[in-house]
Coordinates of C-alpha atoms in Angstrom, one line a residue:
X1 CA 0.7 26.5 -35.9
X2 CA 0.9 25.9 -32.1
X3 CA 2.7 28.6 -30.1
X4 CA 6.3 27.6 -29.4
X5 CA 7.8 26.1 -26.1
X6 CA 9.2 29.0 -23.6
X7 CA 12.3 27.9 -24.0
X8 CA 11.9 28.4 -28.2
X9 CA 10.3 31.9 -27.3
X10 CA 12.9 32.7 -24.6
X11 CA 15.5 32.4 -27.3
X12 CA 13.7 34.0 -30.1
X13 CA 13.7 37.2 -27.5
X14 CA 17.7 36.7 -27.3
X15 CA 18.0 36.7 -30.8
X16 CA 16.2 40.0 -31.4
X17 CA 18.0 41.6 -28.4
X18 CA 21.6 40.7 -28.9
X19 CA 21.0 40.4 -32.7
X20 CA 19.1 43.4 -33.7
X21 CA 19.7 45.2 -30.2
X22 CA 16.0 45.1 -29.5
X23 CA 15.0 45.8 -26.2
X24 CA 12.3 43.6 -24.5
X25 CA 9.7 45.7 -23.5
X26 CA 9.2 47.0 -27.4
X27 CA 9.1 43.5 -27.9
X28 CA 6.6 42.3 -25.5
X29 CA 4.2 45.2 -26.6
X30 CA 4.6 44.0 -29.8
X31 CA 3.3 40.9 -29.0
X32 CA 6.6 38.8 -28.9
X33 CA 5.1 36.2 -26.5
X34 CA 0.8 36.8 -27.2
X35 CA 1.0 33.2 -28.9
X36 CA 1.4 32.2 -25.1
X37 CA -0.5 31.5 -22.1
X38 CA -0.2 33.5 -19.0
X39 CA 2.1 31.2 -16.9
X40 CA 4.1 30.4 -20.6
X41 CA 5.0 33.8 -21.2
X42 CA 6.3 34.4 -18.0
X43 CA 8.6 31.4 -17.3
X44 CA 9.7 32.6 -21.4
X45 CA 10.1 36.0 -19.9
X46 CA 11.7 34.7 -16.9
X47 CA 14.4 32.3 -18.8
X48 CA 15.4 35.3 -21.4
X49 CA 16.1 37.2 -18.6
X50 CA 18.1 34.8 -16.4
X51 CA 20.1 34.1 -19.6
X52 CA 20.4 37.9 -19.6
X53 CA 22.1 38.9 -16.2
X54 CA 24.3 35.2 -16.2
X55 CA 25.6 36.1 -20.2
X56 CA 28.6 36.3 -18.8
X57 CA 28.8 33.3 -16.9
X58 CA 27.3 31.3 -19.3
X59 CA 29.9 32.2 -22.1
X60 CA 32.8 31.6 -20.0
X61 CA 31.4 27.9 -18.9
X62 CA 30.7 27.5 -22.6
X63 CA 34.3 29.2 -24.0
X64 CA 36.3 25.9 -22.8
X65 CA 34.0 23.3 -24.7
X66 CA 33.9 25.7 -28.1
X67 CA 36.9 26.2 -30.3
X68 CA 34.7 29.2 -31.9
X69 CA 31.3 30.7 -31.1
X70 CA 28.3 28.9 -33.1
X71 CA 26.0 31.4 -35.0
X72 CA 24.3 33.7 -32.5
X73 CA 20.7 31.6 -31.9
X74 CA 22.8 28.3 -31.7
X75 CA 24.9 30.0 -29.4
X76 CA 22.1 32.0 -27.2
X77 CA 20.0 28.0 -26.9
X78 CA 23.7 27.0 -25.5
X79 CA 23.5 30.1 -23.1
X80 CA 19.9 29.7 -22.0
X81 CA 21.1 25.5 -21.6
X82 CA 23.3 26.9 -19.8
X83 CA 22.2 29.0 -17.2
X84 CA 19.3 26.9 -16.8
X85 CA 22.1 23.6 -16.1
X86 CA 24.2 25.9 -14.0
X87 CA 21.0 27.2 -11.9
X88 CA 20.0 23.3 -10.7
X89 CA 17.6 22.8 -14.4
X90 CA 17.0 18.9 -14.7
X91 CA 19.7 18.1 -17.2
X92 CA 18.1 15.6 -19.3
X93 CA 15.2 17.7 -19.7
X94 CA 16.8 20.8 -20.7
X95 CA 19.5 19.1 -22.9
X96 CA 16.9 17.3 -25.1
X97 CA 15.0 20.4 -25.1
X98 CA 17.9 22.8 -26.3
X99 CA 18.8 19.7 -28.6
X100 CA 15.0 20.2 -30.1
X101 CA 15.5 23.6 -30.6
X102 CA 18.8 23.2 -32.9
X103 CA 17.2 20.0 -34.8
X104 CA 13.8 21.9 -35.5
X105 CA 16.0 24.9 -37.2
X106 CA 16.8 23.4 -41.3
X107 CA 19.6 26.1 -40.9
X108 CA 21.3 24.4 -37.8
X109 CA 19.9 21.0 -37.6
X110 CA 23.7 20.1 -38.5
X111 CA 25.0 21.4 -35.3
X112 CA 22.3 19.6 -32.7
X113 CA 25.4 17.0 -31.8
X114 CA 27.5 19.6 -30.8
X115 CA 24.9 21.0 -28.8
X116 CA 24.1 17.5 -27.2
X117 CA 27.8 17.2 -26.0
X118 CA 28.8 20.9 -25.2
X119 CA 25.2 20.9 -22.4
X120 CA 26.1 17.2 -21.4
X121 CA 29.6 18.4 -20.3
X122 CA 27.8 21.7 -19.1
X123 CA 25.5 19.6 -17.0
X124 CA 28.4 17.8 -14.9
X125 CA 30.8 20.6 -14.4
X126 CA 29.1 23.5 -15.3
X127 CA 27.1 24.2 -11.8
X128 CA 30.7 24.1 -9.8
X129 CA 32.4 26.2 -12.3
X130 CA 29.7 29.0 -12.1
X131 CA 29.7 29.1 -8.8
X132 CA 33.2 30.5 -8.5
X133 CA 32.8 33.3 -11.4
X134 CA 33.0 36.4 -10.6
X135 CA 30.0 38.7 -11.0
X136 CA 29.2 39.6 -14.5
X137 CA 30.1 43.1 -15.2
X138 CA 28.5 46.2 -16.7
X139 CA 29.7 46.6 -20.3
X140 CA 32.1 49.2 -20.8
X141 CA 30.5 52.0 -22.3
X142 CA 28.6 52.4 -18.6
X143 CA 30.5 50.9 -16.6
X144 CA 33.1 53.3 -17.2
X145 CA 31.0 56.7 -16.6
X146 CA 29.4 55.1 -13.6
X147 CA 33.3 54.2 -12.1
X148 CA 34.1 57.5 -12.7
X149 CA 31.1 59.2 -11.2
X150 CA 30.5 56.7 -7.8
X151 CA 34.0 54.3 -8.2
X152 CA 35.0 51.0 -8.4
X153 CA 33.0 49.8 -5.1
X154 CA 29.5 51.4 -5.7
X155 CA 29.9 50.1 -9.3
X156 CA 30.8 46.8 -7.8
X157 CA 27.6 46.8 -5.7
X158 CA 25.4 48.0 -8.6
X159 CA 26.5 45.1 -10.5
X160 CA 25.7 42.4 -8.0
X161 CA 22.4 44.3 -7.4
X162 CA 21.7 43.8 -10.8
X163 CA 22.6 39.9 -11.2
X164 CA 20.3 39.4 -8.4
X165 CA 17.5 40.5 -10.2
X166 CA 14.7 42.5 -8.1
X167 CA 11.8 41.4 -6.9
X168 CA 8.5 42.7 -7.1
X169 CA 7.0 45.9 -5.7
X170 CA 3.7 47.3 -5.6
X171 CA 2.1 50.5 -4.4
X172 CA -1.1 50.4 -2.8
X173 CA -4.2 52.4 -3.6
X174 CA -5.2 52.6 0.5
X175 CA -4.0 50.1 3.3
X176 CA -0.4 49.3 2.8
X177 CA -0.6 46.9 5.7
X178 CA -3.8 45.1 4.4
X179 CA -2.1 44.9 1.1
X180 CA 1.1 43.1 2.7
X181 CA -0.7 40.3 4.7
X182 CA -3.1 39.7 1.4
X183 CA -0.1 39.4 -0.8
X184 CA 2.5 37.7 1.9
X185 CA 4.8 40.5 1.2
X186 CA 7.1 43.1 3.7
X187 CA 6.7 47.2 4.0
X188 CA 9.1 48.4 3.0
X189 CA 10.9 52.2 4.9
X190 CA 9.2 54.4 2.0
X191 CA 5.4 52.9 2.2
X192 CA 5.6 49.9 -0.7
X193 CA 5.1 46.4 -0.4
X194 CA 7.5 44.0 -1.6
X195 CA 6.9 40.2 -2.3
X196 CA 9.7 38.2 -3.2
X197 CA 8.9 34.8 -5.4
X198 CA 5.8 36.2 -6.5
X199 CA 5.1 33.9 -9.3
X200 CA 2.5 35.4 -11.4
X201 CA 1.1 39.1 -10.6
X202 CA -2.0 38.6 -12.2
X203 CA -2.5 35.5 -9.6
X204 CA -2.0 37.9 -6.5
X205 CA -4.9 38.8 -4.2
X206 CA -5.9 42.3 -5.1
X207 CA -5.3 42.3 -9.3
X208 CA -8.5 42.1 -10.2
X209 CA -9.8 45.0 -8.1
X210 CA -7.4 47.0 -8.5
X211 CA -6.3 46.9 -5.0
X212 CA -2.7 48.0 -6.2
X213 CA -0.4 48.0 -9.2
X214 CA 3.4 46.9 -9.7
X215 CA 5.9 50.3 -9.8
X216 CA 9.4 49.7 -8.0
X217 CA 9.5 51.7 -4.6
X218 CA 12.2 53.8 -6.0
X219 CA 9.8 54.7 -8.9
X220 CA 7.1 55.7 -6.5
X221 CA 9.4 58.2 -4.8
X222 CA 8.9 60.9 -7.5
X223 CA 4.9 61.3 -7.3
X224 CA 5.1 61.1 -2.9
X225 CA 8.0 64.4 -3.6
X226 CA 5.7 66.4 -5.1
X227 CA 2.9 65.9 -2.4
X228 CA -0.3 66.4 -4.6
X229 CA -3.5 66.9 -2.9
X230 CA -6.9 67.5 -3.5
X231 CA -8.4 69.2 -5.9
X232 CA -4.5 70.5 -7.4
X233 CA -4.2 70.6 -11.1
X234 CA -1.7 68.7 -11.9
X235 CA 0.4 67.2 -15.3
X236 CA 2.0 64.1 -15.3
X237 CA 3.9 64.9 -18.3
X238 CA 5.5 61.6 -19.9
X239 CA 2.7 59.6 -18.1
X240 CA 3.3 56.2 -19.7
X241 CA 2.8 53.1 -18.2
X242 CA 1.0 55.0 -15.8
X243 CA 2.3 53.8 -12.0
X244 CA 3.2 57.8 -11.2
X245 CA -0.5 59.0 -12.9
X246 CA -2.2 56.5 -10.5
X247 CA -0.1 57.9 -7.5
X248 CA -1.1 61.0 -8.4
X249 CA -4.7 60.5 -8.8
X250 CA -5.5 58.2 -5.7
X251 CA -4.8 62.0 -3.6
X252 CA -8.0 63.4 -5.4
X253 CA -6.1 65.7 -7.5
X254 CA -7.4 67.0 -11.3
X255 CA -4.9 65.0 -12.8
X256 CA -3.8 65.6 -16.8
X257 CA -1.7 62.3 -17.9
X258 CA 0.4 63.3 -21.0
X259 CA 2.3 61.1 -23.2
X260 CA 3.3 61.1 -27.0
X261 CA 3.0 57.8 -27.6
X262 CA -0.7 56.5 -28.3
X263 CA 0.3 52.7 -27.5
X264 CA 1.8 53.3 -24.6
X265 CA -0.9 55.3 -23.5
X266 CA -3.5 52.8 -23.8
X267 CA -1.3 50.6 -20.5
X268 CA -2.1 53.9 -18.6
X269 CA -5.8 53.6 -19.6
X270 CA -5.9 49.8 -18.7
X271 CA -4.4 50.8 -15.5
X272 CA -7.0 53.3 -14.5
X273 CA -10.0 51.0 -15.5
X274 CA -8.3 48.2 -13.4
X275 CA -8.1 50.7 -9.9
X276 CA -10.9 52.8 -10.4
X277 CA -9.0 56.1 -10.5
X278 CA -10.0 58.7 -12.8
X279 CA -7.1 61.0 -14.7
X280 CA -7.5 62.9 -17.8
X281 CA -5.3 61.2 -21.0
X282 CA -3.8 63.2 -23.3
X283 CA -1.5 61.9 -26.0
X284 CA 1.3 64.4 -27.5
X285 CA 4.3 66.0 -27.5
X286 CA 5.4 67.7 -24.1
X287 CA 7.3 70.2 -25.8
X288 CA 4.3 71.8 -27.5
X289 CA 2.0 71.0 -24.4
X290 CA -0.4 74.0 -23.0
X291 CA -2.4 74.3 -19.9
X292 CA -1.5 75.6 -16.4
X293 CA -0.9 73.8 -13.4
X294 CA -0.5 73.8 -9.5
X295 CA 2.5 71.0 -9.8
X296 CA 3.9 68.8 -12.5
X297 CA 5.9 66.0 -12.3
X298 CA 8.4 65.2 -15.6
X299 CA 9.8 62.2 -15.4
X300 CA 11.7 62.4 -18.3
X301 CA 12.8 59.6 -21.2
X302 CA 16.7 58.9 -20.1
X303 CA 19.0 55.8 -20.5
X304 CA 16.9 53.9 -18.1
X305 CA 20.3 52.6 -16.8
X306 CA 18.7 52.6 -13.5
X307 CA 16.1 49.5 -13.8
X308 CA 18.7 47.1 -15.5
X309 CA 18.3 45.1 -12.2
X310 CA 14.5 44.8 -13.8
X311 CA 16.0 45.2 -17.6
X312 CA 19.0 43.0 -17.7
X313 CA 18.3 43.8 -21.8
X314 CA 18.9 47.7 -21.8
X315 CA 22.7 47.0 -21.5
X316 CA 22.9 44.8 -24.7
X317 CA 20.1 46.9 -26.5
X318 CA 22.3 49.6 -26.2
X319 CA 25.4 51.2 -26.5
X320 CA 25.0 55.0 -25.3
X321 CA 25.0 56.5 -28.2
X322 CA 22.1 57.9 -27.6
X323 CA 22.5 59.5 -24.5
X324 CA 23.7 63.0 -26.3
X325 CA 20.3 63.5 -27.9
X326 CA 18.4 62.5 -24.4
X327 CA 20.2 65.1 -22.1
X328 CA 19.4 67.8 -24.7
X329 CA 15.5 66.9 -24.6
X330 CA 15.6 66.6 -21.1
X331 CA 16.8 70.2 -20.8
X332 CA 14.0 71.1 -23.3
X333 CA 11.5 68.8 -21.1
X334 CA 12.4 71.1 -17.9
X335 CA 12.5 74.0 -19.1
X336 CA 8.7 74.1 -21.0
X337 CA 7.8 72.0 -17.6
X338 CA 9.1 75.3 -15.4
X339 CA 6.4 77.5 -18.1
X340 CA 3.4 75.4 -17.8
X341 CA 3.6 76.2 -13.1
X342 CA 1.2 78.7 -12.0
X343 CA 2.7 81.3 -9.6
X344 CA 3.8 79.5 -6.9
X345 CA 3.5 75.9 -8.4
X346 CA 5.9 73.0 -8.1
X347 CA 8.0 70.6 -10.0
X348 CA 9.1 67.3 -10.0
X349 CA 11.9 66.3 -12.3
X350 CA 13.4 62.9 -12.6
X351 CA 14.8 60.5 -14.5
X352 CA 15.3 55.8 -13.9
X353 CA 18.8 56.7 -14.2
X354 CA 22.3 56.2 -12.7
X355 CA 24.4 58.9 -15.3
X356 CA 25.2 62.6 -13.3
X357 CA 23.9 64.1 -16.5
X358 CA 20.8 63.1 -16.5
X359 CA 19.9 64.1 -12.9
X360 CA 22.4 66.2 -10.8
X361 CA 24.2 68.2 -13.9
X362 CA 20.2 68.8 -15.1
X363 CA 19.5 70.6 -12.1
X364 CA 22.7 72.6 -12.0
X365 CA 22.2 73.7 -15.4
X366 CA 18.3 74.5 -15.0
X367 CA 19.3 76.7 -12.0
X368 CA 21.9 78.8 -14.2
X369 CA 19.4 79.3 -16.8
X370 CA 16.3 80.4 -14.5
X371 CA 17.2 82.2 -12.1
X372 CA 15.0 82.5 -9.0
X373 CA 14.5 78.5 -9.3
X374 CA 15.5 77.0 -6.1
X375 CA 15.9 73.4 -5.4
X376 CA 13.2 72.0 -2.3
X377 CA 15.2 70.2 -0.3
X378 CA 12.8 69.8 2.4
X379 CA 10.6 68.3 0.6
X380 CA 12.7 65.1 0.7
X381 CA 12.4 64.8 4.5
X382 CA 9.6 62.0 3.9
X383 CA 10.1 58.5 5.6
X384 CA 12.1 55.9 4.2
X385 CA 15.1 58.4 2.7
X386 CA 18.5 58.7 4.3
X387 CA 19.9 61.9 4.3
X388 CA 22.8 60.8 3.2
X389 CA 21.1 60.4 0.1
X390 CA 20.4 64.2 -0.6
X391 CA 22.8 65.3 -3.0
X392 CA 24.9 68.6 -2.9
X393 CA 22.4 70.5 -4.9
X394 CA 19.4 69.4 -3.3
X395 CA 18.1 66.3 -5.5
X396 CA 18.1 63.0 -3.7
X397 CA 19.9 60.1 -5.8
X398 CA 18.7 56.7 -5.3
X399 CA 21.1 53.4 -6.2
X400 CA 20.7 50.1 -6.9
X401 CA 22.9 49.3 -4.5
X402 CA 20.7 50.5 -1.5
X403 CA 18.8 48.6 0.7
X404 CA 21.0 45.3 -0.9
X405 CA 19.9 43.2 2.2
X406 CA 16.6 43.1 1.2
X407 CA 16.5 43.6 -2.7
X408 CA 17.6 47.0 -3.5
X409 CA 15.7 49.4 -5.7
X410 CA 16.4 51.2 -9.3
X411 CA 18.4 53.7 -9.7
X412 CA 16.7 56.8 -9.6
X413 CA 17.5 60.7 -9.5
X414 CA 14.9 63.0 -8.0
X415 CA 14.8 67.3 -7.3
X416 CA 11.5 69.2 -6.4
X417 CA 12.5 72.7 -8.1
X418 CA 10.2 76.3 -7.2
X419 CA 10.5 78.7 -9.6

């Protein structure tokens, strides 16, 4: 068979995530889009997640033209339609191409006329109408914690951060400068380059020799905290995909990269092989994890509700359930983290997200269990972080919301803790 259209793999990718509350990036490594070339499976990529942050836009364009929602991938070619109508999409082109999509489907092939005139109407007033929407909001079973925790304004900015989407950011392995004029991309205050309208990464100068690799500036915060240098034994301890391990290695440090998932371990080995940096991989379970080291950095599994600016999926994949069972293996994670240090060592905790409980209320329970741990606060004083950003217990919490005039950055929380 040939491989599908992007716009037929797009929605296929909506189905599984608002259907069977899949998230993308399980999907992608699964080989969701591998029937596709390069530049196909990004623009399929690209119009899932458009359709993504604009959901609710497109749904309340759509609501006046349905009397009831169509089944879900009827309804998710309508939303892709129209986002892609509502965005400046040539109309005929996307209407006979959504219209293809319903009349190549035995099980909705029936409905491909009401698809034809719900996008046609779509096309001439949909664009206007979207315009004046407000923009789309978290869902409540975050949006609610987050209010609480920052209020109604930061939420407010967290949300626009996120329908703006983020552009891309990359972390040099020498000369940030050189890497910025080769790419056509800005420095940003903490030492990453970022390139707006990239297109495709693979295309940039500098891919192939591994010049650099894509980690958002807030991600490569963690690994410059804990200040690694040469010859220092130290653990990356959930290691996968590998942006914080290559950090880490690129100082000349013994590096030991340590994840428990085998698949996801084989990106961080790609990764090294592309730069030319050398780390040793080690796949298993942190909690059960021996050795002794000069620093360790544990950035632990969390809700990831900080990269939904990157992962406009992760709020329709989930529904927070989960988050119970991750706070009580983060706890576990620091704590046998704190028992691998040699006297005098270092660590590095953090977690890609915006909930108290995964990052400030960690700390403060880690210091009432160990006592002696103290939180580093000065080493936060690198450049690029406002103080204002240090939190009252000595972690520093990044925001979406932060540095909005030029693209943001994830939401991130970050403490260097001595025991």
């Amino acid at each position: 068979m040939p491989p599908p259209s992007p716009r037929a793999a797009a929605t296929r990718l909506l189905d599984q995530i608002l259907g069977e509350h899949r998230q993308m990036a399980d999907l992608l490594a699964t080989g969701a889009l591998d029937r596709l070339e390069a530049p196909d499976r990004a623009r399929a990529q690209r119009l899932a997640t458009q359709t993504l942050r604009g959901m609710e836009r497109a749904d309340r364009v759509l609501g006046k033209h349905l009397r009831k929602p169509p089944p879900l991938p009827v309804m998710n070619i309508l939303r892709l339609g129209t986002v892609e109508l509502c965005l400046g999409g040539d109309a005929h082109g996307v209407v006979n191409d959504c219209v293809g999509l319903v009349a190549g489907d035995k099980r909705f092939v029936r409905l491909k006329g009401l698809v034809n005139a719900v996008l046609r109407k779509v096309a001439a007033d949909g664009p206007a109408e979207w315009a004046i929407l407000r923009v789309p909001h978290l869902p409540k079973w975050l949006r609610a914690p987050l209010s609480e925790a920052y209020g109604a304004k930061a939420v407010a900015g967290f949300e626009a951060a996120h329908f703006a989407a983020a552009p891309l950011d990359l972390t040099p392995k020498s000369d940030v400068t050189e890497l910025a004029d080769a790419v056509g991309g800005i420095v940003l205050p903490t030492g990453s380059v970022r390139v707006h309208n990239a297109g495709q990464v693979s295309a940039l100068p500098g891919y192939d020799t591994g010049d650099w690799w894509v980690q958002d500036a807030a991600a490569a915060i963690p690994a410059r905290a804990l200040s690694a240098t040469k010859g220092e034994a130290v653990l990356d301890m959930c290691a996968a995909p590998g942006g914080k391990t290559l950090q880490l290695a690129a100082t000349g440090a013994n590096v030991t990269a340590l994840d428990i998932s085998d698949a996801r371990m084989a990106r961080v080995r790609e990764n090294l092989a592309r730069t030319g940096l050398e780390a040793s991989l080690v796949t298993g379970d942190a909690l059960t994890h021996h050795g002794s080291y000069d620093a360790i950095l544990l950035d632990a599994p969390c809700s990831a509700t900080g990269t939904i600016r990157r992962h406009p999926d992760l709020p329709h994949a989930r529904d927070g359930s989960e988050i119970g069972d991750l706070i009580a293996l983060q706890a576990a994670m620091l704590d046998r983290a704190l028992g691998l240090l040699k006297p005098g060592g270092r660590l590095v905790y953090c977690t890609c997200s915006l909930l108290p409980d995964e990052g400030e209320c960690q700390v403060d329970d880690a210091l009432l269990r160990h006592p002696g741990l103290t939180v580093d606060r000065d080493a936060l004083n690198m450049p690029g972080i406002d103080p204002d950003w240090i939190t009252e217990e000595g972690g520093l919490r990044l925001r979406p919301d932060y540095w909005g005039d030029i693209g943001g950055m994830d939401g991130f929380y970050i403490a260097v803790l001595r025991p």
